[in-house]
Coordinates of C-alpha atoms and ligand atoms in Angstrom, one line a residue:
X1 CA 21.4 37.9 -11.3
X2 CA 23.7 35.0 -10.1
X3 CA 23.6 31.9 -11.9
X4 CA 22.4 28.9 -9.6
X5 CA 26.2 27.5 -9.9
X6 CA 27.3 30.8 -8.2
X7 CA 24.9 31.0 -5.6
X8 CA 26.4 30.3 -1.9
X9 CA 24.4 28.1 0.2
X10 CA 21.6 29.9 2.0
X11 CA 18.7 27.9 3.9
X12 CA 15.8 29.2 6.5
X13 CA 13.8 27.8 8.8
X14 CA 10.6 29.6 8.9
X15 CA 8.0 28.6 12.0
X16 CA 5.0 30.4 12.3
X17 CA 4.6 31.1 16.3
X18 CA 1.5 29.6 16.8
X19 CA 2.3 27.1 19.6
X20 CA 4.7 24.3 20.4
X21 CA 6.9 23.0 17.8
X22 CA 5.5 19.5 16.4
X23 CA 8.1 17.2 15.4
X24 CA 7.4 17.3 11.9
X25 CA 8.6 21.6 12.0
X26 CA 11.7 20.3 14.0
X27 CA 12.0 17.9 11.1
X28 CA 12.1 20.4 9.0
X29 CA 14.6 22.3 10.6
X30 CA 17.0 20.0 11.4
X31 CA 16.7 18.5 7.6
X32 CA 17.8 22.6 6.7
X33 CA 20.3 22.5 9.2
X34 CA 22.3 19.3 7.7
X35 CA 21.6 20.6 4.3
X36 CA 23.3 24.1 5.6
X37 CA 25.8 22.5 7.4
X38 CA 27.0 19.5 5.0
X39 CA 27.4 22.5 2.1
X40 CA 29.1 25.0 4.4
X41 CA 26.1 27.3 4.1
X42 CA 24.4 29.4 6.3
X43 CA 21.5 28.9 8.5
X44 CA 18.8 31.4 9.1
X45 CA 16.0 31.5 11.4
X46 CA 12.8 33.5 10.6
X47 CA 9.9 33.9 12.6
X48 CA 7.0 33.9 10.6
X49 CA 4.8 36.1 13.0
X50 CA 1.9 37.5 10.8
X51 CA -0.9 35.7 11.7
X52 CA -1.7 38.3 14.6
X53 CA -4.8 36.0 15.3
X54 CA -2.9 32.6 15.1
X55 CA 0.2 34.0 17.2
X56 CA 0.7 32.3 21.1
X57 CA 2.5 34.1 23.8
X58 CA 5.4 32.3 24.6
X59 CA 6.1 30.3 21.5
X60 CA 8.9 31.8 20.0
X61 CA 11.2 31.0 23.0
X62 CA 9.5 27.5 23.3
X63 CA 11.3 27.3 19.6
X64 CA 14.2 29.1 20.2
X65 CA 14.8 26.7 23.1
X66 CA 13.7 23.6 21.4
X67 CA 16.4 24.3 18.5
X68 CA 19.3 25.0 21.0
X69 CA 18.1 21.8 23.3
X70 CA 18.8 20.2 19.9
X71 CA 21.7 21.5 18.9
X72 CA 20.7 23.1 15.7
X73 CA 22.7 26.3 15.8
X74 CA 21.5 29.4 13.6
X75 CA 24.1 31.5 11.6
X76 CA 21.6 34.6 11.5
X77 CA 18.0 35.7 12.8
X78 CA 16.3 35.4 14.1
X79 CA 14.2 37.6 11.9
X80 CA 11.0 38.9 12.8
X81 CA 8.4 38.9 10.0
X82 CA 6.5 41.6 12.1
X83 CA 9.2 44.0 12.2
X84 CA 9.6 44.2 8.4
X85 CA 6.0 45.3 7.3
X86 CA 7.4 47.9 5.5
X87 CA 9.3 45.8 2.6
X88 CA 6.1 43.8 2.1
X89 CA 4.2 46.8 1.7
X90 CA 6.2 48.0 -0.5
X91 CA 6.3 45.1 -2.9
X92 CA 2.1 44.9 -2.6
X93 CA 2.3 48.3 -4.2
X94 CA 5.5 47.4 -6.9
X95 CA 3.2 44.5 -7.9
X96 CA 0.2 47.0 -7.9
X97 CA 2.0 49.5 -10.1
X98 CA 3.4 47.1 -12.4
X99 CA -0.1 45.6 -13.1
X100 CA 0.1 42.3 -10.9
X101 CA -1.8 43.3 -8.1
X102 CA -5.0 45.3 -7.5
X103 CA -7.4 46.8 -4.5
X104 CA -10.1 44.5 -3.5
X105 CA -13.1 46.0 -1.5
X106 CA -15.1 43.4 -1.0
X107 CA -16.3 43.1 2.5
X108 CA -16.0 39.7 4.9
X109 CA -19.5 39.4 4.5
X110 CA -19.7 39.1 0.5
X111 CA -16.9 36.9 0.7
X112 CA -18.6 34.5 3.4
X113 CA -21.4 34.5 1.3
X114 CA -19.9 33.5 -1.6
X115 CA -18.1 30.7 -0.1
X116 CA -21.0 29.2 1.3
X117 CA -22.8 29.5 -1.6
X118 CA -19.7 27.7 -3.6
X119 CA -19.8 25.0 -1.2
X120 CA -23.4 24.3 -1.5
X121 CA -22.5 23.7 -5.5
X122 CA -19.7 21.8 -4.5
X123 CA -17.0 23.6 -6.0
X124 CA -13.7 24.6 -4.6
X125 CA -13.8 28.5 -2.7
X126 CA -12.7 30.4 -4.9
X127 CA -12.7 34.7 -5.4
X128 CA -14.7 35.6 -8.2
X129 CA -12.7 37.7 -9.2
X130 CA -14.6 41.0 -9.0
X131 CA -12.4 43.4 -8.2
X132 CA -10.3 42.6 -10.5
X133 CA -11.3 45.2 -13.3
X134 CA -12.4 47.9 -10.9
X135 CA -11.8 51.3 -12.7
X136 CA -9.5 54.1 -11.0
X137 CA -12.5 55.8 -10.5
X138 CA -15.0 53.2 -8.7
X139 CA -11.3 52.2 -6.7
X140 CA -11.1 56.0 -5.5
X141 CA -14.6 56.1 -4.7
X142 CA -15.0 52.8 -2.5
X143 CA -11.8 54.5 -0.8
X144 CA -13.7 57.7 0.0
X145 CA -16.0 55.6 1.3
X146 CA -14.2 54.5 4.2
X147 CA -13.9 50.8 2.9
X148 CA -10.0 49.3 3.4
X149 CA -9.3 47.3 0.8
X150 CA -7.1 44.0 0.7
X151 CA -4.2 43.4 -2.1
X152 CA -4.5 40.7 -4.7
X153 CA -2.5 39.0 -7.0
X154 CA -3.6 38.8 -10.8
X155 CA -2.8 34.9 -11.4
X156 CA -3.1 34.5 -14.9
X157 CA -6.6 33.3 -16.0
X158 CA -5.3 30.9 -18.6
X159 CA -2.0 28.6 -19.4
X160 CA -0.1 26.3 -16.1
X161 CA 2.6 27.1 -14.2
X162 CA 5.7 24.2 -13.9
X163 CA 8.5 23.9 -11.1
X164 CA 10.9 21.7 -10.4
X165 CA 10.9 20.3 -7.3
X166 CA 14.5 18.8 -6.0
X167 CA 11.9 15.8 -4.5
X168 CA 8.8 15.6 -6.2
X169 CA 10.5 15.9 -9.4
X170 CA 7.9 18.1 -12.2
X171 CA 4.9 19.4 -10.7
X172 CA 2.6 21.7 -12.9
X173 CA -0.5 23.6 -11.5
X174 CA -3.2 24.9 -14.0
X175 CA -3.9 29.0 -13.8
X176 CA -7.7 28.2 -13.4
X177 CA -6.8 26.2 -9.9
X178 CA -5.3 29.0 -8.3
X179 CA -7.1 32.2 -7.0
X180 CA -6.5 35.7 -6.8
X181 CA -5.0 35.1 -3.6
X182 CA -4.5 37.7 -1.0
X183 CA -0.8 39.6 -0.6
X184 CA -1.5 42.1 2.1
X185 CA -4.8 41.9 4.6
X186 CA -6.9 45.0 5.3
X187 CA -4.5 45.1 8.6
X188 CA -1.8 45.9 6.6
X189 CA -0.3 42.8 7.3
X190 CA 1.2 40.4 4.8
X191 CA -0.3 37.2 4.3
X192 CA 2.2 34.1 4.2
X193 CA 2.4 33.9 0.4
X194 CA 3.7 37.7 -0.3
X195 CA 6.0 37.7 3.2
X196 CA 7.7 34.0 2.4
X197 CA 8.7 35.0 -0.5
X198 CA 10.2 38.7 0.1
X199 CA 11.9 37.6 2.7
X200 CA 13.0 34.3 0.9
X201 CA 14.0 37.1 -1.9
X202 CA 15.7 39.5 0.1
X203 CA 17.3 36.9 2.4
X204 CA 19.0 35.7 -0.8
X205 CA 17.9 32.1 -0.2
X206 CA 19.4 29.4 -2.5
X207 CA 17.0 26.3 -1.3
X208 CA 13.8 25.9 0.1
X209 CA 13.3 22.8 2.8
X210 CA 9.8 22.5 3.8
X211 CA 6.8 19.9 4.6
X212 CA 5.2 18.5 2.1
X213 CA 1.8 20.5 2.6
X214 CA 3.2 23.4 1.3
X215 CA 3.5 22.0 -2.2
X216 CA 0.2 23.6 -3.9
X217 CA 1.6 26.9 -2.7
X218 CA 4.5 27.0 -4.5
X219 CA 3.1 27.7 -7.8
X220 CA 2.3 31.1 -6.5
X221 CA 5.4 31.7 -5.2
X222 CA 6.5 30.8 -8.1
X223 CA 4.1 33.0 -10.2
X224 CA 5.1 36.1 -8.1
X225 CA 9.0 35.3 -8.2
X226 CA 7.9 35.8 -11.7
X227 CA 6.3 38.7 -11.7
X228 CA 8.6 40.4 -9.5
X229 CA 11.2 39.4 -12.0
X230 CA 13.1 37.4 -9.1
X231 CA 14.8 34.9 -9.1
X232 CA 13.2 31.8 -7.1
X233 CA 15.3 29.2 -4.9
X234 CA 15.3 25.9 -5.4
X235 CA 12.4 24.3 -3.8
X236 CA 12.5 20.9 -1.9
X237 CA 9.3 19.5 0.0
X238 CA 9.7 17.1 2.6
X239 CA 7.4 14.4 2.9
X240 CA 4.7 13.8 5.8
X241 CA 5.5 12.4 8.8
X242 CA 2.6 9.4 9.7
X243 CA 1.8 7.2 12.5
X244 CA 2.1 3.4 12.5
X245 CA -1.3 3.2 11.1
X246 CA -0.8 5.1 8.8
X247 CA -2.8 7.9 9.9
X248 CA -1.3 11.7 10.7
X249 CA 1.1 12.0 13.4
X250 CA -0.9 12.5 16.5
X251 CA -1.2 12.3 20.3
X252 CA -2.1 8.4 20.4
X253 CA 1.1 7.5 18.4
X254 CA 3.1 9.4 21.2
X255 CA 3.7 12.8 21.8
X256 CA 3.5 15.0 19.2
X257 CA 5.4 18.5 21.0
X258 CA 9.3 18.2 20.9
X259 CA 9.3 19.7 24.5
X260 CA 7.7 16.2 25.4
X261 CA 10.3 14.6 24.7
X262 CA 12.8 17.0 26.4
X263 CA 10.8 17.0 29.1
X264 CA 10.9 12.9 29.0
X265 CA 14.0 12.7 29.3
X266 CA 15.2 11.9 25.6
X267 CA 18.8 12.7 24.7
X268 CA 19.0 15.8 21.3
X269 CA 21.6 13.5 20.1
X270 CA 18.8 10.5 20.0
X271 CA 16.1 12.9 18.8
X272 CA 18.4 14.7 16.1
X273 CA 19.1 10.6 14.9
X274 CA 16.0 9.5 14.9
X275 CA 14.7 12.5 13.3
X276 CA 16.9 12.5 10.1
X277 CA 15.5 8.8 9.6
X278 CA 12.6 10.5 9.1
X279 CA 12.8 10.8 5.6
X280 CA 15.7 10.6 4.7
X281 CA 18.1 7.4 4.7
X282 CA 22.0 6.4 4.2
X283 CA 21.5 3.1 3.2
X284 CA 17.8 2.1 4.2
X285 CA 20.2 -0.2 6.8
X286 CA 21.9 2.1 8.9
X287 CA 19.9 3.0 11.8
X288 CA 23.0 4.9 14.3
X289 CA 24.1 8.0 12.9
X290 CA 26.1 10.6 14.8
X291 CA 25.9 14.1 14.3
X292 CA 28.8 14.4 11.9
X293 CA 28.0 11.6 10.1
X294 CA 25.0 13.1 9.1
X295 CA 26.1 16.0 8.6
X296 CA 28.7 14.3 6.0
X297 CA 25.6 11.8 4.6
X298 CA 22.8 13.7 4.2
X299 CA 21.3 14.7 0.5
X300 CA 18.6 15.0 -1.0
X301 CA 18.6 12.7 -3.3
X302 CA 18.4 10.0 -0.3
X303 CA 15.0 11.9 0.8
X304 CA 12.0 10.1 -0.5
X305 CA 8.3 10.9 -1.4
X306 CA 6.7 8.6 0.7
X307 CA 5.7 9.4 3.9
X308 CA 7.6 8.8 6.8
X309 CA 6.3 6.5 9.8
X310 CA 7.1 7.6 12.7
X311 CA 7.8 4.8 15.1
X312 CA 7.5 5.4 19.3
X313 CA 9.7 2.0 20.0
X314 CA 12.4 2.6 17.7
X315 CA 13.4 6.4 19.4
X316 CA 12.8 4.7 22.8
X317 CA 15.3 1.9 21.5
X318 CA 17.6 4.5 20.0
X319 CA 17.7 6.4 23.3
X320 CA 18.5 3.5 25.5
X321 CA 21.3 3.1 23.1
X322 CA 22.7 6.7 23.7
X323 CA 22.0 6.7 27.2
X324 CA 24.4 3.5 27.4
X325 CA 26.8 5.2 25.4
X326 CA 27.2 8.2 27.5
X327 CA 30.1 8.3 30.5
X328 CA 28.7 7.6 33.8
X329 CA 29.4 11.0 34.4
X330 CA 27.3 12.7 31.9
X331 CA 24.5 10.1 32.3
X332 CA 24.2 10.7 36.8
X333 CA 24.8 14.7 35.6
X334 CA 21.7 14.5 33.1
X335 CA 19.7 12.3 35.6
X336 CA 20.4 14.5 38.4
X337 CA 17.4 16.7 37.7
X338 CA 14.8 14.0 37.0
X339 CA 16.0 12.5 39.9
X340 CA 15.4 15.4 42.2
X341 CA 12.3 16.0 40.8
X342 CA 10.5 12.9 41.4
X343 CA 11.7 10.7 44.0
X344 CA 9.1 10.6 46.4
X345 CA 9.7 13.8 49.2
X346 CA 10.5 11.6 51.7
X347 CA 14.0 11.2 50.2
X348 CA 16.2 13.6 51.8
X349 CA 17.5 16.5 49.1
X350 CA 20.2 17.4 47.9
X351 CA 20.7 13.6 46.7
X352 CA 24.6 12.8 47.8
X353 CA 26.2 12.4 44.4
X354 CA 28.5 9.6 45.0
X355 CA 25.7 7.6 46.1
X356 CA 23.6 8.5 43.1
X357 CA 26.6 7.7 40.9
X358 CA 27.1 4.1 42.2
X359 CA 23.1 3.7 41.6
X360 CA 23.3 4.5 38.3
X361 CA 25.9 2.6 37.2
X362 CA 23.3 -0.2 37.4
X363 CA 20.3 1.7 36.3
X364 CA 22.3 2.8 33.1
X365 CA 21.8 -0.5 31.4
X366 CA 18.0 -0.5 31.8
X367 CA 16.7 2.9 31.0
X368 CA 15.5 4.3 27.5
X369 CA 15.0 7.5 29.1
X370 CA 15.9 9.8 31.7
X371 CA 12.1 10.4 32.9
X372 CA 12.1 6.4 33.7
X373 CA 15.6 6.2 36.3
X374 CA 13.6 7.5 39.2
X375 CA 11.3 4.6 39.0
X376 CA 13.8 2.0 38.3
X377 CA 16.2 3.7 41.1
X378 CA 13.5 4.7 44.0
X379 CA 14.5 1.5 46.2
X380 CA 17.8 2.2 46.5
X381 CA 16.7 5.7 48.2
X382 CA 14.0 4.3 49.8
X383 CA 14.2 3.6 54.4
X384 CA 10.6 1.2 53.9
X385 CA 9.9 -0.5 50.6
X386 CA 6.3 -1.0 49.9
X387 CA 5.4 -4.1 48.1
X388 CA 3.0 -7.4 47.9
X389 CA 4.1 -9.9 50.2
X390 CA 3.4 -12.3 47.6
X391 CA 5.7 -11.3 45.4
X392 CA 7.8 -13.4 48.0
X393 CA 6.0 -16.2 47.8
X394 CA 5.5 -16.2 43.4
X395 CA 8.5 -18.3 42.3
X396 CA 9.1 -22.0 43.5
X397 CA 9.6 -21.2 46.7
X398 CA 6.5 -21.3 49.3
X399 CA 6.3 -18.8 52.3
X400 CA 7.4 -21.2 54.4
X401 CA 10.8 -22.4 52.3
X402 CA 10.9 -18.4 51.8
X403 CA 11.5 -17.6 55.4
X404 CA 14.4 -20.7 55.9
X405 CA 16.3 -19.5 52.8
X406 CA 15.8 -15.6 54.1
X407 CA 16.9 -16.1 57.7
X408 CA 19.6 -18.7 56.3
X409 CA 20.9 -15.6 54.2
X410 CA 20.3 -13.4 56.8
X411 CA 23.1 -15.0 59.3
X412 CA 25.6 -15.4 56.9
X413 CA 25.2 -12.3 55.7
X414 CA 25.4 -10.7 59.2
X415 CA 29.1 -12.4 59.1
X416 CA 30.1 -11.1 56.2
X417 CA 33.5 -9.0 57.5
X418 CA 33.6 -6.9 53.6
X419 CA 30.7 -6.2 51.6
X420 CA 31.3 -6.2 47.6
X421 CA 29.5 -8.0 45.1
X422 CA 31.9 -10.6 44.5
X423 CA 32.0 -12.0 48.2
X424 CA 28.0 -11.7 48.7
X425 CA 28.2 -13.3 45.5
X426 CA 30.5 -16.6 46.8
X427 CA 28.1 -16.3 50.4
X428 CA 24.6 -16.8 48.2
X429 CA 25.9 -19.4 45.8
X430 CA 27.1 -21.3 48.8
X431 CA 24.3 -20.5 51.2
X432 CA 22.4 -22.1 47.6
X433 CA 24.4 -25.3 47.7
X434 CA 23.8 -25.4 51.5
X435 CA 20.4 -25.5 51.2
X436 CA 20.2 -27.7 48.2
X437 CA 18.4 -25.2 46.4
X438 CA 18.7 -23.8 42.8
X439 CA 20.7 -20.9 43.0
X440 CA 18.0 -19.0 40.5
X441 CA 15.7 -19.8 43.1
X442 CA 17.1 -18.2 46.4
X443 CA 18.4 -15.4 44.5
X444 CA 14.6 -15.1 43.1
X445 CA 13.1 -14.3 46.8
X446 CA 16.4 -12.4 47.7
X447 CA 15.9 -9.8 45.1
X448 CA 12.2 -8.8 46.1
X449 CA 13.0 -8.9 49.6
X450 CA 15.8 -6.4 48.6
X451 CA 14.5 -4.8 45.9
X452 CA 10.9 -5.3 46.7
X453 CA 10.3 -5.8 42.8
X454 CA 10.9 -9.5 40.9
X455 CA 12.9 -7.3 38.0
X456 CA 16.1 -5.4 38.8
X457 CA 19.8 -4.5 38.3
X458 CA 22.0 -7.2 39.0
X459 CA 21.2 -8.3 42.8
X460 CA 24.8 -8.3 44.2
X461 CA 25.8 -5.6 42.9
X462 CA 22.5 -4.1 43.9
X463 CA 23.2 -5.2 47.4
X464 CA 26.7 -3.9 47.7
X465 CA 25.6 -0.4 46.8
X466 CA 22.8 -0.5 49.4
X467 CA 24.9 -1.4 52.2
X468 CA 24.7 -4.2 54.4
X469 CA 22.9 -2.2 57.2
X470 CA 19.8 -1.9 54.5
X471 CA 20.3 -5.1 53.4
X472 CA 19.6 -6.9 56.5
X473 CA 17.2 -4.7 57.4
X474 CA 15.1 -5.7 54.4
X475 CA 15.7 -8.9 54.9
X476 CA 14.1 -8.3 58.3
X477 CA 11.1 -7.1 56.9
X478 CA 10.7 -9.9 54.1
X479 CA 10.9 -12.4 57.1
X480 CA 8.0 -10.4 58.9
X481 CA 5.7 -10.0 55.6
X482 CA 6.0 -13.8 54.8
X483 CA 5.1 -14.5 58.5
X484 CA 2.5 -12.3 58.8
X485 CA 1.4 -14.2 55.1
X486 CA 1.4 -17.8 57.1
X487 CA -0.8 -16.8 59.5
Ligands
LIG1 N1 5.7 29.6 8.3 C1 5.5 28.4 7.5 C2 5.4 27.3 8.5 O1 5.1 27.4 9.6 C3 6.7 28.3 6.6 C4 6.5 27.5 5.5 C5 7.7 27.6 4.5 O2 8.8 27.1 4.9 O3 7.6 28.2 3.5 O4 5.6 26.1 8.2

C-alpha cells in the first residue's frame, strides 16, 4: 500500500443521472477540478448510474455538456457505474466470505412494516437486524424458496467509528447509529455506499470532494474501506450552498439548473468565478478571479464550514463585468444567437453583422447577460417603435414645447451634410442654446422619440448608428404622437 505522501493526485466527480445538474453538483465539480488541476492531478468523471428507478433519459449529456460549457475538462471517464456490476458483485460476495456481509430475505413488505411501526415509536428506521445470524441452512432454504435476497453489511454492534475530515475536522459516528445497510439490491445492483467506494478504490482515488450531505455516510465507507482492508482517500465535504434567507438553494432565489444559466446568457468564465466563491475564498476580499488564478489559489484550507449564500445580484454583477471585459468581437459572436432568437420576426434574418457590431458597442456597457441585449437592442432593428406618447411629454417639457424642440431638431438635423456623433452632438447642444433650453432637457424628449424608451445608450452615438434616414423618420412620428396627444 502507498503511503498518503506517495500517492499522486487523483479526484472524481461522481453525479448520479437523475436530472439536471443543480449548481451546488457543479460546485462540487468544479471545486475537484481546481483541486485536480492546482496539484497536477487527474480528473475523473463517473457516472453514478445505479439507481435504475431514479435514472432520467437524457441527463448524462445534459452533464457532459454542462461541464464542457464550463470549461471543466476530464482527464478520464467517463465511467459508467452500470457497466461494472461485475466488480461490485464480486466485492458483495469477498465481504460475504470474509464474514462482513450476509443474505437478507426479508421481503419489502416486512421491511415497510417495520418502518412504520418504528416511526410510530418515534425512533430512527432502522433493520433489525434479523438476518443477520441466519444459519447456512435456513439461508439455503429461503433460497430454495424462490426468495432473492439483498446483501448487508455487518456494522459493528458496539464501539464508534472516527475520520478525519480535511474540513470538518474529527467527526466520530457511534456503531449503534448506523444500520446494516444494504451493499447489493435484490436487482443485483449495487447501492451507492458499496459502488462509491469500489470504484473510489479501484480508481485509486487520493481525495474525496463532495457536498456536505454526504457526511453521515462516510463512516460506512469508512467501515468497509476497513473491512476490505483498503485504503480510504482523504475525505473533504463541502458545505451547503443556501439562499439569502437562509433557506436551501431553490427556484425563488433564482434558478437552480446550471443550463439556466447557459441558456440566460451567463458567461462559464462568470459562472466558474462566482462558483468558487462559493465556499471557498482568497482573501474574503477578492471578488474577480480568473481561471488561472484559481487554479493557482484554491485550497482547502480556505474552504469553510459554514454554508454558502448564494447571491442572484452578485453573478448578475459579476457577469456584466465579464461581458465588459470581452472584445467586441467575442461579445457580438456570443450575442449573435440570442439575438437571432428573439428579436421580434419582423426583423429581417440573417441580422447584417456589421450593423449588429456597431449596436453592440453601445449595448456592451449595459447588459449583465446575453439573454437581456435583445431587449436593450430591439429599437435599433426596429422600422415602427411602439411606445406611450407620454413618455414624450414626462420630463419638463409639455407636448406643446415637445413638438417646437422636435421639429426645431428635425430641420437642423435634415442639414446635417455628415452624420457622426460628434457633429449631431455640436447641432443638439446648439439647437439647446438656440432654444434657451437645458440641454438635459431636449436631449430628454430626443431620446424617447429615438429610442422610444427614457433609458438608453448614449443618444448620439445611438443616433449615428441608426442613421439619419431613421432618425428623422422617428422624429416624424414623435411629432405626430404628441399632436395627436394635444388634441
Ligand atoms: N452520486 C453521488 C452524488 O450524486 C456522489 C456522492 C459522492 O461524491 O460520493 O452526489
Amino acid at each position: 500500500m502507498q503511503s498518503e505522501s506517495q500517492r499522486s493526485v487523483r479526484l472524481r466527480f461522481a453525479p448520479s443521472p437523475t436530472g439536471y445538474p443543480h449548481l451546488g453538483n457543479i460546485r462540487t465539480a468544479l471545486f475537484n477540478w481546481l483541486f485536480a488541476r492546482r496539484h497536477d492531478g487527474i480528473f475523473i468523471l463517473r457516472i453514478e448510474d445505479t439507481d435504475v428507478a431514479r435514472k432520467v433519459e437524457g441527463a448524462v449529456d445534459i452533464i457532459l455538456d454542462s461541464l464542457r460549457w464550463l470549461g471543466l475538462d476530464w482527464d478520464e471517464g467517463p465511467y459508467f457505474q452500470s457497466q461494472r456490476l461485475s466488480i461490485y458483485r464480486e466485492t458483495a460476495q469477498r465481504l460475504i466470505d470474509e464474514d462482513h456481509a450476509y443474505s437478507c430475505y426479508c421481503s419489502p413488505e416486512r421491511l415497510g412494516a417495520m418502518r412504520q411501526e418504528q416511526m410510530k415509536r418515534k425512533q430512527p428506521p432502522k433493520y433489525d437486524r434479523r438476518c443477520r445470524d441466519l444459519t447456512q441452512q435456513q439461508g439455503t432454504e429461503l433460497k430454495a424458496a424462490g426468495v432473492t435476497p439483498v446483501i448487508r453489511f455487518k456494522t459493528p454492534l458496539e464501539g464508534e467509528t472516527t475520520f478525519h475530515d480535511l474540513i470538518y475536522g474529527r467527526v466520530t459516528f457511534r456503531h449503534d447509529t448506523l444500520d446494516d445497510f444494504v451493499l447489493l439490491k435484490s436487482d443485483g445492483y449495487p447501492t451507492y455506499h458499496l459502488a462509491n467506494i469500489v470504484d473510489d478504490h479501484f480508481m485509486d482515488i487520493s481525495h474525496v470532494l463532495r457536498a456536505e450531505e454526504w457526511l453521515s455516510s462516510t463512516p460506512r465507507h469508512v467501515l468497509l474501506y476497513q473491512a476490505l482492508d483498503w485504503q480510504a482517500p482523504q475525505f473533504a465535504h463541502l458545505p451547503m450552498i443556501l439562499g439569502p434567507d437562509r433557506a436551501k438553494l431553490s427556484k425563488r432565489h433564482g434558478a437552480t439548473n446550471i443550463n439556466e444559466y447557459q441558456k440566460e446568457g451567463y458567461l462559464p468564465d462568470a459562472m466558474v468565478n462566482f462558483l468558487a466563491l462559493l465556499g471557498w475564498s482568497l482573501d474574503d476580499r477578492t471578488e474577480l478571479l480568473s481561471r488561472e488564478e484559481l487554479i493557482k489559489h484554491f485550497s482547502l484550507e480556505r474552504v469553510g464550514k459554514t454554508a454558502a449564500i448564494f447571491n442572484k445580484e452578485k453573478l448578475e454583477w459579476m457577469n456584466g463585468v465579464y461581458l465588459r471585459r470581452l472584445g467586441l468581437t467575442e461579445f457580438v459572436h456570443r450575442a449573435m444567437p440570442f439575438l437571432d432568437k428573439s428579436l421580434p420576426e419582423s426583423v429581417r434574418r440573417p441580422l447584417d453583422e456589421g450593423y449588429v457590431s456597431q449596436v453592440l458597442s453601445l449595448i456592451q456597457e449595459r447588459a449583465k447577460t446575453l439573454a437581456e441585449v435583445p431587449q436593450l437592442a430591439d429599437f435599433f432593428f426596429l422600422d415602427e417603435l411602439l411606445y406611450d406618447a407620454r413618455l414624450l411629454s414626462k420630463g419638463k417639457l409639455d407636448a406643446k414645447s415637445g413638438i417646437k424642440a422636435i421639429m426645431a431638431a428635425s430641420q437642423k438635423l435634415e442639414q446635417a451634410a455628415t452624420w457622426d456623433a460628434i457633429t449631431l452632438e455640436g447641432i443638439l447642444r446648439a439647437l439647446a442654446t438656440e432654444l434657451k433650453l437645458p440641454a438635459g432637457e431636449l436631449f430628454g424628449v430626443l431620446r424617447v422619440a429615438i429610442t422610444g424608451r427614457t433609458a438608453a445608450p448614449p443618444l448620439f452615438q445611438t443616433m449615428a448608428v441608426l442613421g439619419k434616414e431613421k432618425c428623422l423618420k422617428r422624429l416624424e412620428m414623435a411629432l405626430q404622437l404628441l399632436e395627436a396627444d394635444l388634441n
